[in-house]
Short mmCIF file of C-alpha atoms in Angstrom, two decimals:
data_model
loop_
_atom_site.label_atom_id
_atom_site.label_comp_id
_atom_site.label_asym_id
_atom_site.label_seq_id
_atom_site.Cartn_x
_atom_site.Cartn_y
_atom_site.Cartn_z
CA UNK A 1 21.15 -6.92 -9.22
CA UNK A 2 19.23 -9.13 -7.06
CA UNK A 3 17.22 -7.82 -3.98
CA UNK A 4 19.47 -9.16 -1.60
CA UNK A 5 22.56 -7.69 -2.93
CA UNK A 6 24.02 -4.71 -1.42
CA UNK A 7 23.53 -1.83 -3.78
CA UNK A 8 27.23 -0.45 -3.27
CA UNK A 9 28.81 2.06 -5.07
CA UNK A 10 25.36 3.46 -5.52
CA UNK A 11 25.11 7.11 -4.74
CA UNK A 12 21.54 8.75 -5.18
CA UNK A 13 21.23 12.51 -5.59
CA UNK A 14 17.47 13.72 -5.04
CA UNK A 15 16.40 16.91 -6.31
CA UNK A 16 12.50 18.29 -5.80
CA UNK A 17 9.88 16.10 -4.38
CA UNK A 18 6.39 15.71 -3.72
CA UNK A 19 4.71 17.86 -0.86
CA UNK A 20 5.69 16.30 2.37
CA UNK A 21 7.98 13.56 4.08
CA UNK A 22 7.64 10.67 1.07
CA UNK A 23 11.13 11.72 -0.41
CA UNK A 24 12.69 11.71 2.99
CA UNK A 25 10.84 8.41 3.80
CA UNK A 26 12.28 6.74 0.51
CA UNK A 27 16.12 8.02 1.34
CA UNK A 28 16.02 6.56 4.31
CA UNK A 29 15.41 3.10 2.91
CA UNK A 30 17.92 3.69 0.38
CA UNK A 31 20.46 4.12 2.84
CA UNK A 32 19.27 1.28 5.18
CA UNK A 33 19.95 -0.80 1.83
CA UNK A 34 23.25 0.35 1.83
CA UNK A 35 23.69 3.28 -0.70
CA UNK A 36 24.68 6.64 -0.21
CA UNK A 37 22.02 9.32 -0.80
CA UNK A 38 22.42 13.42 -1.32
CA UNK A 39 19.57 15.75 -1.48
CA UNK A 40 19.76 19.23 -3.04
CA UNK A 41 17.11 21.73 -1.22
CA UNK A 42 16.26 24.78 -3.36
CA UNK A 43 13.88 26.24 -0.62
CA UNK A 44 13.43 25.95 2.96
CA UNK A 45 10.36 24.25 2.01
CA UNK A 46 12.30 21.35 0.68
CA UNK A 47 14.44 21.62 4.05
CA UNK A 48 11.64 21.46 6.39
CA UNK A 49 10.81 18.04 4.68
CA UNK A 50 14.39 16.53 4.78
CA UNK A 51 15.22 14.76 8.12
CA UNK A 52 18.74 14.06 7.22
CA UNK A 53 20.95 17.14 7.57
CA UNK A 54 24.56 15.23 7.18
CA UNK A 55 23.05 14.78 3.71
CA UNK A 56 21.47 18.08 2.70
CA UNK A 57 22.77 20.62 -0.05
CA UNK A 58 21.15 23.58 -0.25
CA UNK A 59 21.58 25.39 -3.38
CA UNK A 60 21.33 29.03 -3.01
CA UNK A 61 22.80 30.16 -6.20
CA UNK A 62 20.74 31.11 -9.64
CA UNK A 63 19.02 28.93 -12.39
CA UNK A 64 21.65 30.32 -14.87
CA UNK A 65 24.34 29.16 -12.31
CA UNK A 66 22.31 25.76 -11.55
CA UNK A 67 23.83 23.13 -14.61
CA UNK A 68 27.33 24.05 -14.16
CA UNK A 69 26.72 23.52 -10.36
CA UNK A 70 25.06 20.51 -11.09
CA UNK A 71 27.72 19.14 -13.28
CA UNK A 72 30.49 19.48 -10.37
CA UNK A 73 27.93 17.90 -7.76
CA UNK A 74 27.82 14.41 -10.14
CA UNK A 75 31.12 14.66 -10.32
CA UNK A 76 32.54 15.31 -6.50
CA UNK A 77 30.36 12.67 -5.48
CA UNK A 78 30.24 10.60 -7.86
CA UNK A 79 26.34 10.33 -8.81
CA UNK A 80 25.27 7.17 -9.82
CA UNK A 81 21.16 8.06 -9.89
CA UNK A 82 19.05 11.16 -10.21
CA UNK A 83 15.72 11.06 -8.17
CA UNK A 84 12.97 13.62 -8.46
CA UNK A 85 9.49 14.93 -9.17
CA UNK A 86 8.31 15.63 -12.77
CA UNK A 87 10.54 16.45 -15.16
CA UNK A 88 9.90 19.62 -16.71
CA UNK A 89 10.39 22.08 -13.75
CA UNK A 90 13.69 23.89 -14.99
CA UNK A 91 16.38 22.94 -12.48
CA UNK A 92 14.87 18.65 -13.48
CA UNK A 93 15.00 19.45 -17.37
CA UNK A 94 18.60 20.12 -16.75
CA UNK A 95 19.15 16.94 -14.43
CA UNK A 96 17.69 15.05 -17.03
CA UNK A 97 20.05 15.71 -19.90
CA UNK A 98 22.51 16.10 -17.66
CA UNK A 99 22.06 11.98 -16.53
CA UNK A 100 21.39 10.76 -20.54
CA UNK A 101 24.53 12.62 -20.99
CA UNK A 102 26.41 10.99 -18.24
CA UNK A 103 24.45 7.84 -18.33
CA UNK A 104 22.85 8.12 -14.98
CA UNK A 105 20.04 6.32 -14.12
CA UNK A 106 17.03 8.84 -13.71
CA UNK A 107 14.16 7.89 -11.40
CA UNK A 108 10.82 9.82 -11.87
CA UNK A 109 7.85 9.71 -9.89
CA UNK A 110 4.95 11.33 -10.92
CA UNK A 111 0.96 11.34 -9.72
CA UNK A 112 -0.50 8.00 -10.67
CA UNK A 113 -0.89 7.72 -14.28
CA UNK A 114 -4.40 5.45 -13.05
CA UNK A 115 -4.96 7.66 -9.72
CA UNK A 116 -5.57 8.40 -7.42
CA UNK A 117 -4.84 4.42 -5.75
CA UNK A 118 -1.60 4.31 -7.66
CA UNK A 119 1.33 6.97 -8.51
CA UNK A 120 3.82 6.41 -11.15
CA UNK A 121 7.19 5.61 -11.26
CA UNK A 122 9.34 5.35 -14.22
CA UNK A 123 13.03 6.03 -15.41
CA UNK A 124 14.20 8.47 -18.01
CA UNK A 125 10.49 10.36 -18.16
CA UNK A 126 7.16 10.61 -17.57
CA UNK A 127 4.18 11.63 -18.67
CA UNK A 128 4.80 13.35 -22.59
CA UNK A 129 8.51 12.09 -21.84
CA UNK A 130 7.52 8.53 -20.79
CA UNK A 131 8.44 5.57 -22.36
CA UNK A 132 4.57 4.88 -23.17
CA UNK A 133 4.34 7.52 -25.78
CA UNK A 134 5.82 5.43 -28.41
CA UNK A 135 5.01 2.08 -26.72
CA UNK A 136 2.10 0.22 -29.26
CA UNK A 137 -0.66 -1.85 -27.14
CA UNK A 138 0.76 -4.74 -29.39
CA UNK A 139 4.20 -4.46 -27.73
CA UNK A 140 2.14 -4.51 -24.09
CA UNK A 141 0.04 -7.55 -25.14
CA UNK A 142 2.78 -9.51 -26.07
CA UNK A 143 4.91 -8.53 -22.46
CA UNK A 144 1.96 -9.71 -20.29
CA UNK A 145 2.42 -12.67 -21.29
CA UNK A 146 4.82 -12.95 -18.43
CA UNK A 147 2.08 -12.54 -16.11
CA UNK A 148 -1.17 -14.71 -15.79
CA UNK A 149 -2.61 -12.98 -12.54
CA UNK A 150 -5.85 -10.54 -13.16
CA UNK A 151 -5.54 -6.92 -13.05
CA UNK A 152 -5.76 -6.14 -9.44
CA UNK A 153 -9.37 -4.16 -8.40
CA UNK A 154 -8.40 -0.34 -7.05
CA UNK A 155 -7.34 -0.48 -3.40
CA UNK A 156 -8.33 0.84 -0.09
CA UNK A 157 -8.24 4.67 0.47
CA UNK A 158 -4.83 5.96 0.89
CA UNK A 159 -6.61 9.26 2.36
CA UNK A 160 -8.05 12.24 1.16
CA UNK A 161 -7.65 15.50 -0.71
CA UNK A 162 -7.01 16.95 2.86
CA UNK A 163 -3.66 16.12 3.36
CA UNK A 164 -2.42 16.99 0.35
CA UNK A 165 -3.45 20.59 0.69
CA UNK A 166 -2.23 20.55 4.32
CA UNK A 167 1.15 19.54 2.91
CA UNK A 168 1.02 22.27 0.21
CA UNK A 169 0.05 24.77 2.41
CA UNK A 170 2.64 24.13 4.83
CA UNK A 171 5.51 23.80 1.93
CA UNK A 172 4.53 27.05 0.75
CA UNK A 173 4.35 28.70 4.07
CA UNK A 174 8.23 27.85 4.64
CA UNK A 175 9.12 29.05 1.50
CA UNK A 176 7.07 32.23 2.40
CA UNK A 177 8.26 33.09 5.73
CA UNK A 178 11.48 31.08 6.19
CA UNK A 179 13.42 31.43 2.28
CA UNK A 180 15.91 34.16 3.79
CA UNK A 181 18.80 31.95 3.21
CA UNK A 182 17.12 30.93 -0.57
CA UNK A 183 17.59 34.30 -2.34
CA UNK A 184 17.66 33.46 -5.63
CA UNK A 185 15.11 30.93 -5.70
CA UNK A 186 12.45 31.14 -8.48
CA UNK A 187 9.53 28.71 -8.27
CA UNK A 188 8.62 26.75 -11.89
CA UNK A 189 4.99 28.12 -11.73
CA UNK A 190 4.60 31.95 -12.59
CA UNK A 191 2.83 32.72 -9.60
CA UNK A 192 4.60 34.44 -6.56
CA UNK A 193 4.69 32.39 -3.36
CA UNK A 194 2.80 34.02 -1.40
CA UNK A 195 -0.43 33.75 -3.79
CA UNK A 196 0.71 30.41 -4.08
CA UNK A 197 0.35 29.80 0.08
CA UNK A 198 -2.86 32.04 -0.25
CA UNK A 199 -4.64 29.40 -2.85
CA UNK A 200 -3.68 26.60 -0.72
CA UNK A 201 -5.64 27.79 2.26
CA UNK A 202 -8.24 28.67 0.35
CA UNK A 203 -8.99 25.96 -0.93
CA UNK A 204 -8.23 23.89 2.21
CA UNK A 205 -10.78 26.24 4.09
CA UNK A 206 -13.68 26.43 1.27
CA UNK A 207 -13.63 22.39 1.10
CA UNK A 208 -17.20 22.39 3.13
CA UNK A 209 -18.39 25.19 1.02
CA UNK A 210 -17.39 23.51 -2.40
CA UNK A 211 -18.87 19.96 -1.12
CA UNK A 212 -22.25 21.43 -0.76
CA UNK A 213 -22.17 23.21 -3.97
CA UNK A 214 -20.57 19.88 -5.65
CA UNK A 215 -23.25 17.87 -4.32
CA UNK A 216 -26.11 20.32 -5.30
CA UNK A 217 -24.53 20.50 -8.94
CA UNK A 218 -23.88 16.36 -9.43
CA UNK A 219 -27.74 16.25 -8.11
CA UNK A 220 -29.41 18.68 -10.59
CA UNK A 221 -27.31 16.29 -13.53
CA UNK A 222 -28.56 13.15 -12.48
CA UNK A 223 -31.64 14.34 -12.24
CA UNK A 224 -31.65 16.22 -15.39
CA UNK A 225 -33.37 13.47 -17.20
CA UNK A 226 -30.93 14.58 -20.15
CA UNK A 227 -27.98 13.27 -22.41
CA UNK A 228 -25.14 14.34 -21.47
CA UNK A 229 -21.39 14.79 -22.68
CA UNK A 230 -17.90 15.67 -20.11
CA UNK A 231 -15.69 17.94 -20.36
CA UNK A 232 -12.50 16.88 -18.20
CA UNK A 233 -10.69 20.15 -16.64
CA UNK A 234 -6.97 19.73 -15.09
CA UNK A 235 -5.02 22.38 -13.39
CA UNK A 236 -4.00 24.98 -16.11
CA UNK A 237 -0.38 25.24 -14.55
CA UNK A 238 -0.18 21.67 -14.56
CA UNK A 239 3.33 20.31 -16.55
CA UNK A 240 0.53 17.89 -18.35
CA UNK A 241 -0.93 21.11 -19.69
CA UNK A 242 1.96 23.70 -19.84
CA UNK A 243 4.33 21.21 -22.12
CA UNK A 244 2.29 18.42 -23.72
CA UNK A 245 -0.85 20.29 -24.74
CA UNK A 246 -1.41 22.44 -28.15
CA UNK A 247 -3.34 25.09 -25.51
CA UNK A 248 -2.09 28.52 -24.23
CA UNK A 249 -4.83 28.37 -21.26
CA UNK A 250 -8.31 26.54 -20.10
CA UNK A 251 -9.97 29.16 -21.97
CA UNK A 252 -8.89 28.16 -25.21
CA UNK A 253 -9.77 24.71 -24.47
CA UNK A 254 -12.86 25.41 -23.75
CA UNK A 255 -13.68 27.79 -26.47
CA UNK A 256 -12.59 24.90 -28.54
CA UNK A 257 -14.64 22.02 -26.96
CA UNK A 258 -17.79 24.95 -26.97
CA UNK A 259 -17.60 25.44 -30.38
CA UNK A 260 -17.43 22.27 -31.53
CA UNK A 261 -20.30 21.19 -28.95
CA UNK A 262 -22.95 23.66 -30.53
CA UNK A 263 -22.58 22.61 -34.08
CA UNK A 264 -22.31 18.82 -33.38
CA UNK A 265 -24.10 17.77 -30.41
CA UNK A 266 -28.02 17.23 -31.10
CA UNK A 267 -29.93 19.74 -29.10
CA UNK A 268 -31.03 18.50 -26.57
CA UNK A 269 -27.63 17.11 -25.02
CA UNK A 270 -25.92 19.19 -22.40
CA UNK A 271 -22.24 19.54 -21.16
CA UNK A 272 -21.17 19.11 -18.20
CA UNK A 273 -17.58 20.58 -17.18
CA UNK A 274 -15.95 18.70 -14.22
CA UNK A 275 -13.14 20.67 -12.53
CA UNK A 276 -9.92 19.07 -11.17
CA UNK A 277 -10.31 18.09 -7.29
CA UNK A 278 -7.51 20.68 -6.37
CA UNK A 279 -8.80 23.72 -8.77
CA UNK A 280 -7.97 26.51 -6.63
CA UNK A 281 -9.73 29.45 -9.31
CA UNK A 282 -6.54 31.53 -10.23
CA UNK A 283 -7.89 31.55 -13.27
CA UNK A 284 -11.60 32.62 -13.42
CA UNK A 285 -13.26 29.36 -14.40
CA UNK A 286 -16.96 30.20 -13.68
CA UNK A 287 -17.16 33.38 -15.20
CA UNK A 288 -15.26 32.09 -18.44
CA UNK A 289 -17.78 29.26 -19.00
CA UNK A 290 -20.45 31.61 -18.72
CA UNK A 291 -19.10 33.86 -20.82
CA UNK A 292 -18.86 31.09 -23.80
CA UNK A 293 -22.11 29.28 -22.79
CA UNK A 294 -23.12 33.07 -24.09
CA UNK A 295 -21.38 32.94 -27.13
CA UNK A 296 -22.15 30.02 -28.63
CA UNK A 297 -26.11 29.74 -27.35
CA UNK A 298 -25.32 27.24 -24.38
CA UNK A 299 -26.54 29.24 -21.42
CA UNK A 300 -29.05 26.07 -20.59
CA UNK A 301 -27.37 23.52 -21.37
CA UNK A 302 -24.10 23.82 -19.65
CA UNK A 303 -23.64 22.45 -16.32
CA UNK A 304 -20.56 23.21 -14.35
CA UNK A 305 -19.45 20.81 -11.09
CA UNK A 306 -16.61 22.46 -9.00
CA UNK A 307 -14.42 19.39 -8.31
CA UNK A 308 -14.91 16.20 -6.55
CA UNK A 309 -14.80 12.36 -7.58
CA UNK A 310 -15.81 11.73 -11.24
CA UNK A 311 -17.78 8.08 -10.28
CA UNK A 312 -21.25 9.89 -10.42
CA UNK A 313 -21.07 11.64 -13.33
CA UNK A 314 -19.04 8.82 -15.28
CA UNK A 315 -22.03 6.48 -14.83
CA UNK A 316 -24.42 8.22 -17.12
CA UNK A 317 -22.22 10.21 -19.63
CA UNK A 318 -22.37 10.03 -23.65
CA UNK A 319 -19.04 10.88 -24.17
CA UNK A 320 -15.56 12.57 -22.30
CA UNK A 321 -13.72 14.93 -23.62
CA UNK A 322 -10.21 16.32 -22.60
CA UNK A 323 -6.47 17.94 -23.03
CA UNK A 324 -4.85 15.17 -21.96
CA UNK A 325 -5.82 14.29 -17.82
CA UNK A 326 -5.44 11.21 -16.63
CA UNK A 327 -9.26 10.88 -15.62
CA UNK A 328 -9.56 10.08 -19.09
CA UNK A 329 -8.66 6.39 -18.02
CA UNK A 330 -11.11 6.43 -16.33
CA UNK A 331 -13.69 7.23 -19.27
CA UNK A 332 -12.07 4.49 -21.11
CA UNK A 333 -12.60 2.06 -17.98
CA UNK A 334 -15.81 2.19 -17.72
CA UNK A 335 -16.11 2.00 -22.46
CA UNK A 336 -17.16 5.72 -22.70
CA UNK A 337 -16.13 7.35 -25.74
CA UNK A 338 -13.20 9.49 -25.20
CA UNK A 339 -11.24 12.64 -26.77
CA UNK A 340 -8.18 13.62 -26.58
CA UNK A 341 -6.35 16.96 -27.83
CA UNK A 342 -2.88 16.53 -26.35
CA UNK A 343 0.08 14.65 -25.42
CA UNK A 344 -1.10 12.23 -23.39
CA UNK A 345 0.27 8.04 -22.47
CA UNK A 346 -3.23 6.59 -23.26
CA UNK A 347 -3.58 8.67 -26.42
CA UNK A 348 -3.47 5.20 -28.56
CA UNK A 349 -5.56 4.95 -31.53
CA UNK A 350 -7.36 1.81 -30.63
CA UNK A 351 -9.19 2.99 -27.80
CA UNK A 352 -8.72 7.25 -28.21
CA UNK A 353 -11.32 8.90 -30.92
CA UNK A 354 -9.36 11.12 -33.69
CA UNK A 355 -12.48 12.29 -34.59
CA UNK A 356 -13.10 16.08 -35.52
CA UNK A 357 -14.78 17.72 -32.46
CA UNK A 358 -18.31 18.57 -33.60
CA UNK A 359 -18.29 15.08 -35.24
CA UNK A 360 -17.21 13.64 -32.39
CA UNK A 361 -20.35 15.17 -30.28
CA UNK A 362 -22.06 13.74 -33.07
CA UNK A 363 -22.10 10.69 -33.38
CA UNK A 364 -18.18 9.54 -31.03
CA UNK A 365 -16.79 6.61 -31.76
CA UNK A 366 -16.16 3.52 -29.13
CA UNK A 367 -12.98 2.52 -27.29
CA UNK A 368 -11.78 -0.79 -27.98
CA UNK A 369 -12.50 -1.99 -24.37
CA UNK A 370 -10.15 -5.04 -24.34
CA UNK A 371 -7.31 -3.50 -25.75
CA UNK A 372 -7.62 -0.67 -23.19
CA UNK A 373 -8.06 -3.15 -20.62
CA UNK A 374 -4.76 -4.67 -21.65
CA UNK A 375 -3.01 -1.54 -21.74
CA UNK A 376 -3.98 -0.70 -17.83
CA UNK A 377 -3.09 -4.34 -17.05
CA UNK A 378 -0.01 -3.26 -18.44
CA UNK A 379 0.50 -0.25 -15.90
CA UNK A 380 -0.03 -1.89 -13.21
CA UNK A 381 1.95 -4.07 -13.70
CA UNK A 382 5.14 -1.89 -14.43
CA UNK A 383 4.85 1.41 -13.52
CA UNK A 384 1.60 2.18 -11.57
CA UNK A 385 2.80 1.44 -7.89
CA UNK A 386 0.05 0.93 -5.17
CA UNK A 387 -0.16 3.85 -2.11
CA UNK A 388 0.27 7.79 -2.21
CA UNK A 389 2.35 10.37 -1.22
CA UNK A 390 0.72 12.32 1.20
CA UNK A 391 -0.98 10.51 4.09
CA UNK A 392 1.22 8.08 6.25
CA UNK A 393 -0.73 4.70 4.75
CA UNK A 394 -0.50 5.68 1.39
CA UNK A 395 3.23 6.10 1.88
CA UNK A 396 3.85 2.58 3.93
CA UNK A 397 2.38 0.97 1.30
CA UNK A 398 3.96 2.61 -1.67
CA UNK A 399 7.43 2.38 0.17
CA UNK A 400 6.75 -1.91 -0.05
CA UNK A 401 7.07 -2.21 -3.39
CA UNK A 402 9.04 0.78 -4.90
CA UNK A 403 12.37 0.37 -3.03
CA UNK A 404 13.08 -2.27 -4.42
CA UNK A 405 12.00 -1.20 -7.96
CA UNK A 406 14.07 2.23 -7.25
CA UNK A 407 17.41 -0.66 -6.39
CA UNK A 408 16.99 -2.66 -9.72
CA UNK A 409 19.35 -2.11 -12.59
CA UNK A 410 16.34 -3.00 -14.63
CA UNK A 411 13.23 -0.28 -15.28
CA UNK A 412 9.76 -1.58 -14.38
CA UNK A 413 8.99 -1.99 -18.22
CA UNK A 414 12.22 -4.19 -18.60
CA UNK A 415 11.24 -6.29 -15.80
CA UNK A 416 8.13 -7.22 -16.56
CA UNK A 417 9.58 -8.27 -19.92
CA UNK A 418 12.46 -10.51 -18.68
CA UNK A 419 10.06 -11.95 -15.62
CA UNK A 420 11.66 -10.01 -12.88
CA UNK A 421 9.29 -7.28 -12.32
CA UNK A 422 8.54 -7.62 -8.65
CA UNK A 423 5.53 -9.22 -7.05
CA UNK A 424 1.98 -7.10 -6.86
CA UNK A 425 0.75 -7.13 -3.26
CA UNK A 426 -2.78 -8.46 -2.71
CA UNK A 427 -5.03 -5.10 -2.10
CA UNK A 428 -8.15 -4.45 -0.09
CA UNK A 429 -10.89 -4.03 -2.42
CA UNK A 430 -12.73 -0.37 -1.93
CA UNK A 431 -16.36 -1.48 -0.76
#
């Protein structure tokens, strides 16, 4: 299909989204294009988001009863394409084999595989389930050779941190106070709603408070005067986490990374554990780390930095370690030595360590810089798209380019291949 065709006969179902207006935003181009577009709400909070009532189904039954309804909504309306966010909630996992069994096209978006300037889109899977996985840098090397243009520099800021809580606050308030007519509906994280709204605030309201602690933390570090190696935390009920990691909790992780820090790392390196911007402390993470720094005879030389951007701490650090979060990428960016114990889409041997955990404190072993830099050329040129979710610029600008990707018949791997992959927009360089 070419962009200026018509895409009819195209009907788009679109299941769970990201936090706020995006998926609404998106539909609405769809059907300016010309298709037809459903959306299945499984909450009031994914009503409150959806503009369009003529084309809202809300789905009040049970997850036992959800595939079989499923099955007679791609049939009725004859479904052509599957839309949603992350595919290993429940009621997705079933969309997805439900479209490879049909042979619907299934559109995935996902947080930016290089974020937080880019999110990711991609068809049949993402992250553990992506077409990366089994993708070799050679096969990437050889496809840019469609394209001669530089890897474009990150963007402008989209916006910040804030509205992303805002919007998960406010999606979990709905689904707190106004889920009467939603029964039956269980939420994919094992944590009731209302604890769910509660974090949100939280963390929305301690942002000042964290800041100042961040700030006082990254400060000590830097001028610490000592080596030091990071440990990369991500959001324990994260998908990333929950189905691509060999880890039951952050704990284990931890004990792991702890143990193999005290009988590798010479002794006068310290550890430094970053948590993830939107850590909201269901689990206990401070009094965990201070319980291992106890076991293992780290008390002074663990560091722990609640949040925030990794740029600082990046600058000066020995080594990264991690489950599998993409601020790895951002290790390997920069040539810092980099471990990985899970699933993850930049888990390739040339630029990834294998190394055994106390030998990787050690003595780690280098990335291959260039063919890392090859391999995020590669994103960005398929499947990293330029803009955000959650503030009103980041959407405009994502919205540009990933219409038309969503209206191809071809994925954004394909098109790069056959020289169709649409054109990258000339960013603002952040100053």
């Amino acid at each position: 299909m070419t962009l200026n065709e018509a895409p009819s006969g195209r009907v788009f179902l679109f299941l769970q989204g990201p936090h706020g207006p995006f998926f609404d935003a998106l539909a609405k181009m769809l059907r300016t294009a010309g298709a037809t577009v459903l959306r299945v709400g499984f909450n009031a909070g994914d009503r409150a988001f959806w503009f369009h009532k003529d084309s809202y189904i809300p789905y009040r039954g049970t997850l036992a009863e959800w595939p079989d309804t499923l099955d007679t909504l791609l049939a009725e309306h004859g479904v052509t394409d599957i839309v949603l966010y992350g595919d290993t909630r429940p009621i997705h996992a079933r969309a997805t084999e439900a479209a490879r069994a049909r042979g619907l096209t299934l559109h995935v978006f996902e947080e930016g595989y290089l974020r937080p300037w880019w999110v990711t889109y991609e068809r049949g899977g993402s992250n553990g389930h992506s077409r990366l996985m089994e993708m070799p840098v050679a096969h990437m090397q050889a496809a840019l050779v469609q394209s001669d243009a530089e890897a474009p520099p990150p963007p402008s800021h989209w916006g910040d941190m804030r509205q992303h809580l805002f919007y998960g606050a406010l999606y979990h308030w709905f689904v707190m106070f106004w889920n009467r007519r939603y029964r039956n509906f269980q939420p994919h994280r094992d944590l009731p709603v209302s604890r769910e709204f509660h974090l949100y605030l939280k963390r929305l309201l301690m942002m000042p408070l964290h800041w100042l602690q961040r700030r006082q933390a990254t400060r000590n570090i830097r001028n610490g005067g000592f080596p030091y190696h990071l440990v990369l935390l991500q959001l324990e009920h994260d998908s990333s986490f929950q189905n691509h990691s060999p880890f039951a909790s952050m704990t284990e992780f931890l004990d792991r990374v702890f143990e193999g820090f005290a009988h590798g790392a010479p002794r006068h390196h310290h550890l430094v554990i970053k948590a993830h911007p939107l850590e909201n402390y269901r689990v206990p993470l401070r009094r965990e780390i201070r319980q291992l720094a106890k076991r293992y005879g780290l008390t002074d030389r663990i560091h722990y930095v609640p949040g925030g951007k990794l740029a600082q701490l990046l600058d000066d650090a020995r080594s990264a370690v991690t489950v599998n979060s993409t601020a790895g990428q951002q290790a390997l960016w920069r040539g810092i030595p980099l471990r990985v114990f899970g699933a993850a889409v930049y888990a390739k041997p040339e630029f990834v360590s294998t190394q055994p955990i106390s030998a990787f404190f050690a003595a780690p072993d280098r990335p291959d810089s260039r063919a890392y830099r090859d391999y995020r050329h590669y994103l960005l040129e398929t499947s990293q798209i330029p803009g955000g979710f959650y503030s009103r610029r980041g959407r405009r600008q994502l919205l540009r380019r990933v219409v038309d990707m969503v209206l191809s018949h071809e994925d954004p791997y394909q098109a790069l291949t056959s020289g169709k992959a649409a054109a990258r927009q000339h960013l603002q360089v952040v100053t």
